[in-house]
Coordinates of C-alpha atoms in Angstrom, one line a residue:
M225 CA 104.3 20.8 101.3
D226 CA 104.3 24.4 100.3
V227 CA 103.9 27.2 102.8
D228 CA 102.7 30.6 102.3
V229 CA 105.0 33.2 104.2
A230 CA 103.7 36.7 104.5
V231 CA 106.8 38.8 104.0
D232 CA 106.7 42.5 105.4
V233 CA 108.1 44.9 102.6
D234 CA 109.2 48.2 103.9
M235 CA 107.7 50.3 101.5
A236 CA 108.3 53.7 103.0
A237 CA 109.9 56.3 100.9
P238 CA 113.0 57.4 101.5
P239 CA 113.5 60.7 103.5
R240 CA 113.1 63.9 101.5
A241 CA 114.8 67.3 102.1
L242 CA 112.4 69.9 104.3
R243 CA 110.8 72.3 102.3
Y244 CA 110.7 76.2 103.4
A245 CA 109.1 78.7 101.4
A246 CA 109.2 82.7 102.2
L247 CA 106.2 85.1 101.5
G248 CA 106.4 88.7 101.9
D249 CA 107.8 91.6 101.0
S250 CA 111.5 93.4 100.6
L251 CA 112.2 92.1 104.4
S252 CA 112.2 88.9 103.4
A253 CA 113.6 89.4 99.9
G254 CA 116.4 90.0 102.1
I255 CA 116.8 94.0 101.7
G256 CA 119.6 95.2 103.7
D257 CA 121.9 92.5 103.6
P258 CA 123.7 92.5 100.1
V259 CA 125.9 89.6 99.1
D260 CA 127.7 89.0 96.0
G261 CA 124.7 89.1 93.2
G262 CA 121.9 90.2 95.4
W263 CA 120.3 90.1 98.7
R264 CA 120.5 87.5 101.0
G265 CA 118.6 88.0 104.4
W266 CA 116.9 86.3 107.4
A267 CA 114.8 83.8 105.4
A268 CA 117.8 82.6 103.5
L269 CA 119.7 82.4 106.8
L270 CA 117.0 80.6 108.5
G271 CA 116.8 78.3 105.8
A272 CA 120.2 76.7 106.1
G273 CA 119.2 75.7 109.9
V274 CA 115.9 74.5 110.2
G275 CA 116.5 70.9 108.1
D276 CA 117.9 67.5 109.2
P277 CA 121.7 67.9 107.8
G278 CA 121.3 64.6 106.8
T279 CA 118.6 65.4 104.4
G280 CA 119.0 68.9 103.7
V281 CA 116.6 72.0 103.1
R282 CA 115.0 73.0 99.8
F283 CA 114.2 76.9 100.3
H284 CA 112.8 79.1 97.8
N285 CA 112.0 82.6 98.3
F286 CA 108.8 84.1 96.9
A287 CA 109.4 87.4 98.8
V288 CA 109.4 90.5 96.4
S289 CA 110.4 94.1 97.5
G290 CA 107.3 96.2 97.3
A291 CA 104.7 93.4 97.9
L292 CA 101.3 94.2 99.4
T293 CA 99.4 91.7 101.2
R294 CA 97.2 91.5 97.7
D295 CA 100.3 90.3 96.0
V296 CA 101.2 87.7 98.5
E297 CA 97.7 86.2 98.5
E298 CA 97.3 86.4 94.5
K299 CA 100.4 85.6 93.7
Q300 CA 102.9 84.3 96.0
T301 CA 100.6 81.9 97.9
P302 CA 99.6 80.0 95.1
A303 CA 103.4 79.5 93.9
A304 CA 103.9 78.7 97.1
L305 CA 101.3 75.9 97.1
A306 CA 103.1 74.4 94.4
F307 CA 106.2 74.0 95.9
A308 CA 104.4 72.4 98.8
P309 CA 106.5 73.6 101.8
D310 CA 106.4 72.2 105.1
I311 CA 107.7 75.7 106.8
A312 CA 106.7 79.3 105.7
S313 CA 107.0 82.5 106.4
V314 CA 104.2 84.9 106.1
V315 CA 105.7 88.6 106.9
V316 CA 103.8 91.2 105.1
G317 CA 102.0 94.5 106.0
V318 CA 104.1 97.4 106.3
N319 CA 103.9 98.4 102.6
D320 CA 99.9 98.0 102.8
T321 CA 100.3 100.7 105.8
L322 CA 102.4 103.3 103.4
R323 CA 99.5 103.7 100.9
R324 CA 96.7 106.2 100.4
A325 CA 93.9 103.0 99.9
F326 CA 94.9 101.2 103.3
D327 CA 91.9 98.9 104.1
I328 CA 92.5 97.0 107.2
Q329 CA 89.6 94.5 106.3
D330 CA 90.8 93.8 102.8
L331 CA 94.1 93.2 104.3
A332 CA 93.0 91.1 106.9
L333 CA 90.8 88.6 104.7
R334 CA 93.8 88.1 102.2
L335 CA 96.2 87.4 104.7
D336 CA 93.5 84.9 106.3
R337 CA 93.1 83.4 103.0
A338 CA 96.8 83.1 102.2
C339 CA 97.5 81.6 106.0
G340 CA 94.4 79.2 105.7
A341 CA 95.4 77.7 102.4
L342 CA 99.0 77.1 103.6
A343 CA 98.3 76.0 106.8
A344 CA 95.1 73.4 105.3
R345 CA 98.2 71.3 103.6
G346 CA 100.1 71.1 106.8
T347 CA 102.2 74.0 106.5
V348 CA 104.0 75.1 109.6
L349 CA 103.5 79.1 109.3
L350 CA 105.9 81.4 110.7
T351 CA 104.4 85.2 111.3
T352 CA 105.9 88.5 113.1
C353 CA 104.5 91.6 114.4
L354 CA 106.9 94.6 112.8
P355 CA 107.3 98.4 114.2
D356 CA 105.7 101.0 112.5
P357 CA 107.3 103.2 109.6
G358 CA 106.8 106.3 111.2
S359 CA 108.9 105.7 114.2
M360 CA 111.5 104.0 112.2
L361 CA 112.0 107.1 109.9
G362 CA 111.4 109.6 113.2
L363 CA 108.8 111.1 111.4
P364 CA 106.8 114.1 113.6
A365 CA 104.1 113.1 115.7
P366 CA 101.3 114.1 113.4
L367 CA 102.5 112.3 110.5
A368 CA 104.0 109.6 112.7
M369 CA 100.8 108.7 114.8
P370 CA 98.5 107.6 111.7
L371 CA 101.0 105.3 110.4
A372 CA 101.7 103.9 114.0
R373 CA 97.8 103.3 114.3
R374 CA 97.9 101.8 110.9
Q375 CA 100.7 99.4 111.7
R376 CA 99.1 98.4 115.5
A377 CA 95.6 97.7 113.4
V378 CA 98.3 95.1 111.1
N379 CA 99.7 93.6 114.0
A380 CA 96.4 93.0 115.7
V381 CA 95.3 90.8 112.8
V382 CA 98.6 88.9 112.7
H383 CA 98.5 88.1 116.2
A384 CA 94.9 86.9 116.0
L385 CA 96.0 85.0 113.1
A386 CA 98.9 83.4 114.7
A387 CA 96.4 82.2 117.5
R388 CA 94.5 80.9 114.8
Y389 CA 96.8 78.9 113.0
D390 CA 99.0 78.1 115.9
T391 CA 101.8 79.8 114.0
V392 CA 105.6 80.1 115.1
H393 CA 105.3 83.9 116.1
L394 CA 108.0 86.4 117.1
H395 CA 107.6 89.9 118.3
M396 CA 109.5 92.3 116.7
A397 CA 107.8 95.5 117.5
E398 CA 109.2 96.0 121.2
A399 CA 110.9 99.8 121.2
S400 CA 114.3 97.8 122.1
W401 CA 114.7 96.6 118.9
V402 CA 113.6 99.9 117.2
A403 CA 116.0 101.7 119.3
E404 CA 119.2 99.3 118.2
R405 CA 120.7 101.6 115.5
S406 CA 123.4 98.4 114.4
L407 CA 120.7 96.6 113.5
W408 CA 119.2 98.7 110.7
S409 CA 120.0 99.3 107.4
A410 CA 120.8 102.9 106.0
D411 CA 117.2 103.6 105.0
R412 CA 115.9 102.9 108.5
L413 CA 113.1 100.6 107.1
H414 CA 115.3 97.5 106.6
P415 CA 117.2 95.4 108.7
A416 CA 121.0 95.7 108.0
E417 CA 123.2 91.9 108.3
C418 CA 123.2 92.3 112.1
G419 CA 119.5 92.5 112.4
H420 CA 118.9 90.0 109.6
R421 CA 121.1 87.7 111.6
M422 CA 119.2 88.1 114.6
I423 CA 115.6 87.6 113.0
A424 CA 116.6 84.3 111.7
A425 CA 118.7 83.5 115.2
R426 CA 115.3 84.0 117.0
F427 CA 112.7 82.4 114.4
H428 CA 115.6 79.6 114.5
A429 CA 115.0 79.4 118.5
L430 CA 111.3 79.5 118.4
L431 CA 111.3 76.6 116.0
A432 CA 114.0 74.7 117.9
E433 CA 111.3 74.8 121.0
R434 CA 109.0 73.0 118.8
G435 CA 111.6 70.3 117.4
L436 CA 111.4 71.8 114.0
A437 CA 114.7 73.3 113.5
L438 CA 117.3 70.6 113.2
G439 CA 120.5 72.2 112.0
P440 CA 123.0 74.5 113.1
E441 CA 121.4 77.9 114.8
P442 CA 122.2 81.1 112.8
S443 CA 125.5 82.9 113.4
L444 CA 125.1 86.7 115.0
A445 CA 128.7 87.6 113.6
A446 CA 128.2 90.1 110.7
D447 CA 130.4 90.1 107.7
Q448 CA 129.4 93.6 107.2
P449 CA 129.9 96.5 109.5
P450 CA 126.9 98.5 110.2
P451 CA 125.9 101.3 107.9
S452 CA 127.9 104.8 109.2
R453 CA 126.3 108.0 109.3
A454 CA 127.9 109.0 106.0
A455 CA 126.2 105.5 104.4
T456 CA 123.0 107.1 106.0
L457 CA 123.2 110.4 104.0
L458 CA 124.6 108.8 100.9
W459 CA 121.5 106.7 100.9
L460 CA 119.3 109.7 101.5
A461 CA 120.7 111.8 98.5
T462 CA 120.3 108.8 95.9
S463 CA 118.2 105.9 96.6
G464 CA 116.0 107.8 99.4
T465 CA 115.4 110.6 97.0
G466 CA 113.5 108.1 94.9
W467 CA 111.6 106.0 97.1
L468 CA 110.8 109.3 98.8
A469 CA 109.3 110.6 95.3
R470 CA 107.3 107.6 94.8
R471 CA 105.8 107.2 98.0
C472 CA 105.0 111.0 97.8
R473 CA 102.9 110.2 94.7
D474 CA 100.6 107.9 96.5
L475 CA 101.0 108.3 100.1
L476 CA 101.8 111.7 100.9
P477 CA 99.0 113.5 99.8
E478 CA 96.6 111.3 101.9
L479 CA 99.5 110.9 104.9
L480 CA 99.2 115.2 105.1
R481 CA 95.4 114.8 105.4
L482 CA 95.6 112.5 108.2
A483 CA 98.4 114.8 109.9
G484 CA 96.0 117.5 109.5
N485 CA 92.9 115.9 111.1
E486 CA 95.5 114.7 114.0
V487 CA 96.3 118.0 114.8
T488 CA 92.6 119.5 114.5
H489 CA 91.6 116.9 116.8
W490 CA 94.6 117.6 119.4
A491 CA 93.3 121.1 119.4
R492 CA 90.0 120.1 120.1
G493 CA 90.6 117.7 122.7
T494 CA 89.2 114.8 120.7
G495 CA 92.1 112.9 119.8
A496 CA 90.7 109.4 121.3
R497 CA 88.3 109.7 118.6
L498 CA 90.9 109.1 116.2
D499 CA 92.0 105.8 118.2
L500 CA 88.2 104.7 118.8
H501 CA 87.8 105.1 114.9
A502 CA 90.6 102.8 114.1
E503 CA 89.6 100.2 117.0
L504 CA 86.2 99.9 115.3
A505 CA 87.5 99.2 112.0
L506 CA 89.7 96.4 113.2
S507 CA 86.8 95.2 115.1
R508 CA 85.1 94.8 112.2
A509 CA 88.4 93.5 110.3
L510 CA 88.4 90.6 113.0
A511 CA 84.9 89.8 113.0
A512 CA 85.4 89.1 109.0
L513 CA 88.0 86.7 109.3
S514 CA 87.1 83.0 109.2
P515 CA 85.3 81.2 111.9
G516 CA 87.1 80.5 115.0
A517 CA 89.9 83.3 114.5
P518 CA 90.4 84.6 118.0
L519 CA 90.1 88.3 118.5
A520 CA 92.9 90.5 119.5
R521 CA 93.0 94.3 120.3
M522 CA 95.4 97.1 119.3
G523 CA 98.7 96.9 120.6
E524 CA 98.4 93.3 121.8

């Protein structure tokens, strides 16, 4: 007698390597952490420790030095979606604060669309808030405060989107991080190797809490010493001069105008109006985000 026997066949695909994509600007591109032939950086250091050692990791760094939020949305996000990442870091915004035509609502909408597109396919997002460049560079208060106000607004947007998309969020705007000189490269805007290693280790710890980091924790032991005072002066005399010249064409006239406005309001005792104006612009930006995005206030 013939008997039909049902046989269960395991058709599951073999496990594949975890895919990690880094999107952003020079911070994620690794500036400040030189290796033979280029830059490494925190994202590459983190990439080695997020996947299962048995299957490995496929890491692709889409970040480009000088990138704006517009570049992340229009260029990097489509490329990252084609890569189909399981994890993606989206760290951008400081360059936007250094541009004359800074628009917090445009930045918020672009960052929301980029994060939303990645989250919609199930990608786990990594985000961070950042210190303002004015404090990093030690600028005089009238010049530093407008930049600080801009960066606080960017951080508030990032905090709102971090809650909206349940990102793995790292706080990097605290004073202790800014004050630790050994963590920063000669330009004072990018982490040195020690700083990149610390960022990688802190993100790894946050991912491990969610069960998403299965590889080894990135080492904090640096291969290179922190930049010396002489190296800082050399950077200012060579590469720094070119960097400042490029920024001056775009930012400096506007920054001087903002500084003049700052001093005028201080003299009149109406400095609070500048904070109020920034708060209102931030409120409009947050209100324009996709439905369901929680709100945050500047400085949170």
